[in-house]
CSV table of N, CA and C and ligand atoms in Angstrom, one decimal:
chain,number,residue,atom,x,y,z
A,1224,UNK,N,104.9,214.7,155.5
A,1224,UNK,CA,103.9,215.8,155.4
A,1224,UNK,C,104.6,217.1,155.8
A,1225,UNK,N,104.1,218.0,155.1
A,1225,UNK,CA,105.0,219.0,154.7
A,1225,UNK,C,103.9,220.5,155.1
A,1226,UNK,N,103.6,221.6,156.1
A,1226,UNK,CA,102.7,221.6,156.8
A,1226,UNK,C,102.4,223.1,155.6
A,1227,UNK,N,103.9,223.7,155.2
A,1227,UNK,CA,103.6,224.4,154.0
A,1227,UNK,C,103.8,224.1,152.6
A,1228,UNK,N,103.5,223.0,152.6
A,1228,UNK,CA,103.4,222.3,150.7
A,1228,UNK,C,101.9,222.3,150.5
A,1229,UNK,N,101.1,222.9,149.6
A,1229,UNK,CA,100.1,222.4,149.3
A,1229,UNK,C,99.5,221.3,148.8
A,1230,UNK,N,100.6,220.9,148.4
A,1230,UNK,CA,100.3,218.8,147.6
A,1230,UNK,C,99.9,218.2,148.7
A,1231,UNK,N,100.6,218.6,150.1
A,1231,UNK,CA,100.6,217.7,151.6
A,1231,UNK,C,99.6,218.1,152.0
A,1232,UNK,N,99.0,218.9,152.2
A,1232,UNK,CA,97.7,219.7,152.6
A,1232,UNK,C,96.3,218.9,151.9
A,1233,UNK,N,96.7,219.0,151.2
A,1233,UNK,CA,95.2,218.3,150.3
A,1233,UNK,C,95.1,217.0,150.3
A,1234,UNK,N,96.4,216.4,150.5
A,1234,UNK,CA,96.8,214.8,150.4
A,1234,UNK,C,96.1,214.6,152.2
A,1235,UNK,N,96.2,215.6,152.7
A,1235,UNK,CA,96.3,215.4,154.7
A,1235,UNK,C,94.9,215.5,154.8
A,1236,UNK,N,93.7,216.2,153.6
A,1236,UNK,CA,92.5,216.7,154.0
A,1236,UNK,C,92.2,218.0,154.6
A,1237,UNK,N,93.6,218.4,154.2
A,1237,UNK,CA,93.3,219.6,155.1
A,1237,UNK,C,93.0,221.4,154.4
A,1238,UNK,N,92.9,220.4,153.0
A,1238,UNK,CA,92.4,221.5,151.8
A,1238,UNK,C,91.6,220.7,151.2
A,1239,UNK,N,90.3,221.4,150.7
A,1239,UNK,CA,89.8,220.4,150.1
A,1239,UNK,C,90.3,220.3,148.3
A,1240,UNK,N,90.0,219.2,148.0
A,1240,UNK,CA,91.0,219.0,146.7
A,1240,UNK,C,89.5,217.9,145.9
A,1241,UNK,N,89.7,218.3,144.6
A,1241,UNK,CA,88.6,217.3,143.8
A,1241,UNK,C,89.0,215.9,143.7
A,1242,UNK,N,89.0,214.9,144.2
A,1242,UNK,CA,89.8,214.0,144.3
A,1242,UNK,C,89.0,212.7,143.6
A,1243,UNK,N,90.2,212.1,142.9
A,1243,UNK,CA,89.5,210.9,141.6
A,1243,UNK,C,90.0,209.7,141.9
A,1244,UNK,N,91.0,209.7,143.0
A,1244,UNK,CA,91.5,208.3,143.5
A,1244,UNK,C,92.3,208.1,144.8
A,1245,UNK,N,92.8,207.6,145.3
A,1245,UNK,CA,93.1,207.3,146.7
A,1245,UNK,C,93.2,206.2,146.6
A,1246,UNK,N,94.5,205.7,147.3
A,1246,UNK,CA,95.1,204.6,148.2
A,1246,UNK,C,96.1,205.1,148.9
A,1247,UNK,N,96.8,203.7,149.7
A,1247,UNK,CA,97.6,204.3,150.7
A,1247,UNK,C,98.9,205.4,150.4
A,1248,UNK,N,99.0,205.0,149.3
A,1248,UNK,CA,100.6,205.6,148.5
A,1248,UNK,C,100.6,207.0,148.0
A,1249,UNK,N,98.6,206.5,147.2
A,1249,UNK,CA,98.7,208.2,145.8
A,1249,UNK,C,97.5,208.6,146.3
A,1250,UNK,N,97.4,209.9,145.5
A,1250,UNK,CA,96.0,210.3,145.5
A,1250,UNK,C,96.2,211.0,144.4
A,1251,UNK,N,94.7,211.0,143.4
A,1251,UNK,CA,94.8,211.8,142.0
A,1251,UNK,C,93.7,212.6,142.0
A,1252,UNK,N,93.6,213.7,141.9
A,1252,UNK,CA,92.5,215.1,142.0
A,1252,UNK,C,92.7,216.0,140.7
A,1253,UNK,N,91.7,216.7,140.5
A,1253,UNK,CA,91.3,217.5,139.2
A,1253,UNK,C,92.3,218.6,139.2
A,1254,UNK,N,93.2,218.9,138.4
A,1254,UNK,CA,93.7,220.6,138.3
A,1254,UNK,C,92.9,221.7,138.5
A,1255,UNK,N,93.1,222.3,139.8
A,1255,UNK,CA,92.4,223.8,139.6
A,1255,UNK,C,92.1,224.4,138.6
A,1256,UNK,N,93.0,224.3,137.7
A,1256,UNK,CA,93.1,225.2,136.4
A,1256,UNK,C,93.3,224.4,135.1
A,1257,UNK,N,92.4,223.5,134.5
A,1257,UNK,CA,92.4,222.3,133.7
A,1257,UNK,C,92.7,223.1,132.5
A,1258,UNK,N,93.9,222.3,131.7
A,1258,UNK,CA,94.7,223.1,130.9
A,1258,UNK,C,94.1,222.2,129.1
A,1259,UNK,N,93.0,221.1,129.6
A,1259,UNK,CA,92.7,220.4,129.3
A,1259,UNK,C,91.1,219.7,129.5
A,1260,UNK,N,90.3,218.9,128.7
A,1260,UNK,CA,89.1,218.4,129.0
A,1260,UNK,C,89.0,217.5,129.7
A,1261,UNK,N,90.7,217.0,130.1
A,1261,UNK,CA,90.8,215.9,131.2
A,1261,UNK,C,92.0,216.6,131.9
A,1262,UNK,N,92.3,216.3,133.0
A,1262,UNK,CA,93.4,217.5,133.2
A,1262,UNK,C,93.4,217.2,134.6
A,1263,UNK,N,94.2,215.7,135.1
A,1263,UNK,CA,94.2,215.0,136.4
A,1263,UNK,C,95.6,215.5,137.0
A,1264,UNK,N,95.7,215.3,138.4
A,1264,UNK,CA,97.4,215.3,139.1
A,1264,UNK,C,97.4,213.8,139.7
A,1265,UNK,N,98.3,213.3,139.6
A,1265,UNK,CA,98.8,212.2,140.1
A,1265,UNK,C,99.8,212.3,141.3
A,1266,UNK,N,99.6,211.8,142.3
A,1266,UNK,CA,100.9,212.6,143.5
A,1266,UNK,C,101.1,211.4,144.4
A,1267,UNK,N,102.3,211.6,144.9
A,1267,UNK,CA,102.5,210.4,146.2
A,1267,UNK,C,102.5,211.2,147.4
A,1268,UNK,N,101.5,210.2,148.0
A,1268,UNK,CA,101.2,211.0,149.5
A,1268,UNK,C,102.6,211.6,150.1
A,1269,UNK,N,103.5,210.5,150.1
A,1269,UNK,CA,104.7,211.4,150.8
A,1269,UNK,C,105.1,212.5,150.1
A,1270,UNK,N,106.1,213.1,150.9
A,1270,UNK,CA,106.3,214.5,150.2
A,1270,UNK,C,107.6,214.6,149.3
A,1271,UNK,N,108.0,214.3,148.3
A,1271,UNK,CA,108.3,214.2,147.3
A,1271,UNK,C,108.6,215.8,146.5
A,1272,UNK,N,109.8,216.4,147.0
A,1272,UNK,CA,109.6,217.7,145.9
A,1272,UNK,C,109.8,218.0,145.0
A,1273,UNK,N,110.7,217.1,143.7
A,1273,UNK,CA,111.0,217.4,142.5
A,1273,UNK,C,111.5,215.8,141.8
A,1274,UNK,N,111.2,215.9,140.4
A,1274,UNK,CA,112.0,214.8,139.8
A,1274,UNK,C,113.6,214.7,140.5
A,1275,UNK,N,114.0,215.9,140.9
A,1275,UNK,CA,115.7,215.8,141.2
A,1275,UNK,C,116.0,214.9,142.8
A,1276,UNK,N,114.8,215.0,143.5
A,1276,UNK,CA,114.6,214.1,144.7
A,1276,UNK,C,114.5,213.0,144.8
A,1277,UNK,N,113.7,211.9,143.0
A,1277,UNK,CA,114.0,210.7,143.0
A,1277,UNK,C,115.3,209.8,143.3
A,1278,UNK,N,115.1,208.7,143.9
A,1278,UNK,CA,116.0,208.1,143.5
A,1278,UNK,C,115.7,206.4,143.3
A,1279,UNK,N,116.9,205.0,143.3
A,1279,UNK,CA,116.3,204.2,142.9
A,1279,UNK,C,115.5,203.7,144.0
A,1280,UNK,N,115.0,204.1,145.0
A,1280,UNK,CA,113.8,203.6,146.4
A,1280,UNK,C,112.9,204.7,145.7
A,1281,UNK,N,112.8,204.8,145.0
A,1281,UNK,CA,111.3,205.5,144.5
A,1281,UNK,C,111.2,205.0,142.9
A,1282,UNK,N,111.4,204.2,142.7
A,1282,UNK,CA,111.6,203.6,141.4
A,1282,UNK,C,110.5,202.6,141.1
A,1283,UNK,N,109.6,202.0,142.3
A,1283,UNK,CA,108.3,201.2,142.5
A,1283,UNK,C,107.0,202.4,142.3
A,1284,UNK,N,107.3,203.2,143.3
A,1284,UNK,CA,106.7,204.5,143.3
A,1284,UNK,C,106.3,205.2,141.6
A,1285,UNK,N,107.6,205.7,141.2
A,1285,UNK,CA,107.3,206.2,140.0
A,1285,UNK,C,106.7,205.5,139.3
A,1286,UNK,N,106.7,204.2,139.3
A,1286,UNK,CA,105.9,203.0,138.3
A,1286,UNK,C,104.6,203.0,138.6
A,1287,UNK,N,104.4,203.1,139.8
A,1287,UNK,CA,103.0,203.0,140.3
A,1287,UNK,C,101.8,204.6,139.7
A,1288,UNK,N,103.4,205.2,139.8
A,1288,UNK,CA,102.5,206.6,139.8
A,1288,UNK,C,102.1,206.7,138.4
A,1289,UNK,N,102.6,206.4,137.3
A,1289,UNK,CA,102.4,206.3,136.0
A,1289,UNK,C,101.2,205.2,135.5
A,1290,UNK,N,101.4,203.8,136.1
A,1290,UNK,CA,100.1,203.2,135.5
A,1290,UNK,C,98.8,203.4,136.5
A,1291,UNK,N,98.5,204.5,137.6
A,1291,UNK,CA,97.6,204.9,137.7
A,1291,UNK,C,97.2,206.1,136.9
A,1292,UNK,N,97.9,206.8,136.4
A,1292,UNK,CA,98.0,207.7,135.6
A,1292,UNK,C,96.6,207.0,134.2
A,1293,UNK,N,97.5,206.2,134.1
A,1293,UNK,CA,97.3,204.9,132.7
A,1293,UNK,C,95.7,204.4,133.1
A,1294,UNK,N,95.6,203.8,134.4
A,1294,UNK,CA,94.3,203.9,134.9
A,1294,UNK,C,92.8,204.8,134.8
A,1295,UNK,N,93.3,205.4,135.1
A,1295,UNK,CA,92.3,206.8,135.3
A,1295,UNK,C,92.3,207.5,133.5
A,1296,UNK,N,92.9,207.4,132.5
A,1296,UNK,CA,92.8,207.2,131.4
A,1296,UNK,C,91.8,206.5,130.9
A,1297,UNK,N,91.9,204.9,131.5
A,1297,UNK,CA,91.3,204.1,130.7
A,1297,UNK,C,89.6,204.3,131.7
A,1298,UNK,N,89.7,204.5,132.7
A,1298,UNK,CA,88.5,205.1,133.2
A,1298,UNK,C,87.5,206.1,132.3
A,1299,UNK,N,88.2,207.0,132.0
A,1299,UNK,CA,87.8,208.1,131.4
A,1299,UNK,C,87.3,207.6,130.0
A,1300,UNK,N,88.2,206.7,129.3
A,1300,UNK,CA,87.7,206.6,128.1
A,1300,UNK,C,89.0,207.3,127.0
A,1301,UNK,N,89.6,207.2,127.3
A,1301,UNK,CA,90.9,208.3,126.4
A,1301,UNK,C,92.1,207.8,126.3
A,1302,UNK,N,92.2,206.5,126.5
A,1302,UNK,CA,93.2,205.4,126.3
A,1302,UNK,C,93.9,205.8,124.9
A,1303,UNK,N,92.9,205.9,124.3
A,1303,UNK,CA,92.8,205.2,122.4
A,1303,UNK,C,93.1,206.4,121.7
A,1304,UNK,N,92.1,207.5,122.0
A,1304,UNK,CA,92.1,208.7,121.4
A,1304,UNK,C,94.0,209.6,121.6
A,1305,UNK,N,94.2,209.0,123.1
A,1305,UNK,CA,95.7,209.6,123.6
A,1305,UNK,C,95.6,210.6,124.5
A,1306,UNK,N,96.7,210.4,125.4
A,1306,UNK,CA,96.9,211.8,126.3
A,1306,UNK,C,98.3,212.3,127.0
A,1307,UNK,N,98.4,212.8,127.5
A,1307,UNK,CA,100.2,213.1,127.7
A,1307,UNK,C,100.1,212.9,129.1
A,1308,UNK,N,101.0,212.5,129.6
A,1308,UNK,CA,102.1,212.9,131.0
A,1308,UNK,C,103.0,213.8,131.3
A,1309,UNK,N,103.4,214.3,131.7
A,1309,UNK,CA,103.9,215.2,132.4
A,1309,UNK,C,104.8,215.4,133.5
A,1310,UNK,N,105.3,215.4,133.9
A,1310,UNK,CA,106.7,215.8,134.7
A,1310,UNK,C,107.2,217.1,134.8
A,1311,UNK,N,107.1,218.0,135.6
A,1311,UNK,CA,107.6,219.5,135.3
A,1311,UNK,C,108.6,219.2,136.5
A,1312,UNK,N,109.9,220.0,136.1
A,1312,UNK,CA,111.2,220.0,137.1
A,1312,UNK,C,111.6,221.5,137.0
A,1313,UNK,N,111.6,222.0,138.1
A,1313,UNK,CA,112.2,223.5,138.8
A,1313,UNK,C,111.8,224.9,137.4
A,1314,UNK,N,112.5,225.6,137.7
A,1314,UNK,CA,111.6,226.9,136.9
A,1314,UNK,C,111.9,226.5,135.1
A,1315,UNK,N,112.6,226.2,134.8
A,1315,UNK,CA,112.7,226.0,133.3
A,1315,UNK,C,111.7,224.7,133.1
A,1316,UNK,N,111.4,223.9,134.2
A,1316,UNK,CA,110.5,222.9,133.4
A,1316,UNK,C,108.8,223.3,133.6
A,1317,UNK,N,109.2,224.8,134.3
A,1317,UNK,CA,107.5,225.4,134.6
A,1317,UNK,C,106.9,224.8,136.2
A,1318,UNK,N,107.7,223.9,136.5
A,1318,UNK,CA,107.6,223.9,137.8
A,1318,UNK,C,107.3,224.6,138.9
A,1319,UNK,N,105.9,224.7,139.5
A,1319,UNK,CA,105.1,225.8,140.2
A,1319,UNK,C,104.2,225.4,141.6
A,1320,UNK,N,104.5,223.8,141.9
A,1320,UNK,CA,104.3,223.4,143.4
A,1320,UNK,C,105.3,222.4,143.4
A,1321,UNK,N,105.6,222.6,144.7
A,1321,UNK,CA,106.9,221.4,144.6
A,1321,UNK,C,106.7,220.6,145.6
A,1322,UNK,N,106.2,219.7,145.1
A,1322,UNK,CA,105.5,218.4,145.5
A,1322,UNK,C,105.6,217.3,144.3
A,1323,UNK,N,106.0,216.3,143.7
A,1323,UNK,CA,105.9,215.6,143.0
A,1323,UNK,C,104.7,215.5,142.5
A,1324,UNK,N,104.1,215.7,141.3
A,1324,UNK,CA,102.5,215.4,140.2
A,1324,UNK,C,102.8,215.4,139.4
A,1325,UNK,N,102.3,214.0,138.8
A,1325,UNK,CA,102.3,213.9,137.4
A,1325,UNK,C,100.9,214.3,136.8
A,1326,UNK,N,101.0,214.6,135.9
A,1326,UNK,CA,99.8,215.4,135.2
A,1326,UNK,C,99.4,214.6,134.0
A,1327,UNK,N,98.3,214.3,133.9
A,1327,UNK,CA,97.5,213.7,133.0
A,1327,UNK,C,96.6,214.6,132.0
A,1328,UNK,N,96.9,214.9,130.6
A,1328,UNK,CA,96.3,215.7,130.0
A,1328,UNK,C,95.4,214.9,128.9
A,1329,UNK,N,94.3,215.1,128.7
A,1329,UNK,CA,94.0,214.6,127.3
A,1329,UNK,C,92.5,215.3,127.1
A,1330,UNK,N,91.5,214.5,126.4
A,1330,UNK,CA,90.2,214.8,125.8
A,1330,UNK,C,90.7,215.9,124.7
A,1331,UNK,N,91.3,216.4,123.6
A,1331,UNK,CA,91.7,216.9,123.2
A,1331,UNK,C,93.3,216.9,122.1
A,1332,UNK,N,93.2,217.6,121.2
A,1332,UNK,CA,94.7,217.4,120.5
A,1332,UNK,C,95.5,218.1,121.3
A,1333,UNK,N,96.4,218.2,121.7
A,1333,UNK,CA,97.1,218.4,122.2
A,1333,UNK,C,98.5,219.1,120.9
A,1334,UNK,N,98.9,219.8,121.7
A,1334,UNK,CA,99.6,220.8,120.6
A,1334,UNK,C,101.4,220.3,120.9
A,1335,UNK,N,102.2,219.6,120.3
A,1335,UNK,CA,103.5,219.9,120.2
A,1335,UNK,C,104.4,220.2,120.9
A,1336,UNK,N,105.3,220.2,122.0
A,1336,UNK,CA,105.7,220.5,123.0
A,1336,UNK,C,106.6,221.2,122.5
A,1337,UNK,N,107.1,222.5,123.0
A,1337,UNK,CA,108.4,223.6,122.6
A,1337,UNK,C,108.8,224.3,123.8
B,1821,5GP,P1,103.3,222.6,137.9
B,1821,5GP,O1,103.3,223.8,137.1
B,1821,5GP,O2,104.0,222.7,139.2
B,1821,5GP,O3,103.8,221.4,137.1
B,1821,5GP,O4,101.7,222.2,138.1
B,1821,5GP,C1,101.0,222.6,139.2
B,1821,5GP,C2,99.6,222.4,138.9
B,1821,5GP,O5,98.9,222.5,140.1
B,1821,5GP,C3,99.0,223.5,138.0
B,1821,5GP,O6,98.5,222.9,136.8
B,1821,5GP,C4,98.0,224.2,138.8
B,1821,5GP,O7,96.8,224.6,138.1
B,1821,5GP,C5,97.7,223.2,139.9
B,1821,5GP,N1,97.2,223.7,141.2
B,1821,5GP,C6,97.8,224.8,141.8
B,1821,5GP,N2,97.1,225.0,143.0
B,1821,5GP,C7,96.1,224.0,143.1
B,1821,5GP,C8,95.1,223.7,144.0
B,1821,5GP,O8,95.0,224.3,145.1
B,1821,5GP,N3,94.3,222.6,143.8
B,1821,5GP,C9,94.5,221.9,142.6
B,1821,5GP,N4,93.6,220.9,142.4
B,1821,5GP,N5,95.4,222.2,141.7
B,1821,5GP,C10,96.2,223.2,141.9
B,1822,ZN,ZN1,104.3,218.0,149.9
């Protein structure tokens, strides 16, 4: 826990956050700013600050973090129709909290990535 990360803050309760799932590992809450009609974060409670911090001891973790991702999809209903994932890494990947979230986008076409 990270006392100036926001991901850690919200993960701690200590911000409130719209939150769609919880267990001991993740927690997944609504984007502030839904870029999307579905538009989830997927996060590992620990503090985790960039894809560049993975390594292979988070290799259970990343798997986890993805088929809940996959989960909360098929909750929704948008399995079928489709939706993207996401990974943003440091300023060229748009990277703008640095906390590990994967992002779940869908309900929508989604445009082409450039
Ligand atoms: P990034 O650009 O780092 O990949 O994504 C960060 C995401 O966090 C953005 O989509 C942004 O809208 C979202 N975000 C930033 N601050 C907050 C917040 O306080 N609460 C929630 N729920 N999302 C946030
Ligand atoms: Zn953090």
């Amino acid at each position: 826990m990270s006392s100036d990360c926001l991901f850690c803050r919200i993960a701690a309760g200590e911000i409130p956050g719209d939150i769609v799932y919880e267990d001991d590992e993740l927690l997944a809450f609504n984007d502030i700013s839904p870029q999307a009609p579905h538009h989830v974060l997927v996060i590992p409670k620990a503090h985790v600050g960039t894809v560049n911090d993975l390594s292979v001891e988070h290799a259970e973790l990343v798997g986890r973090l993805v088929l809940r991702a996959q989960a909360i999809a098929g909750d929704r209903g948008i399995q079928d129709s489709g939706y993207r994932l996401i990974l943003n890494c440091n300023a060229h990947g748009g990277q703008t909290v640095f906390h590990l979230h994967l992002h779940l986008l869908g309900g929508r076409q989604l445009m082409a990535l450039g």
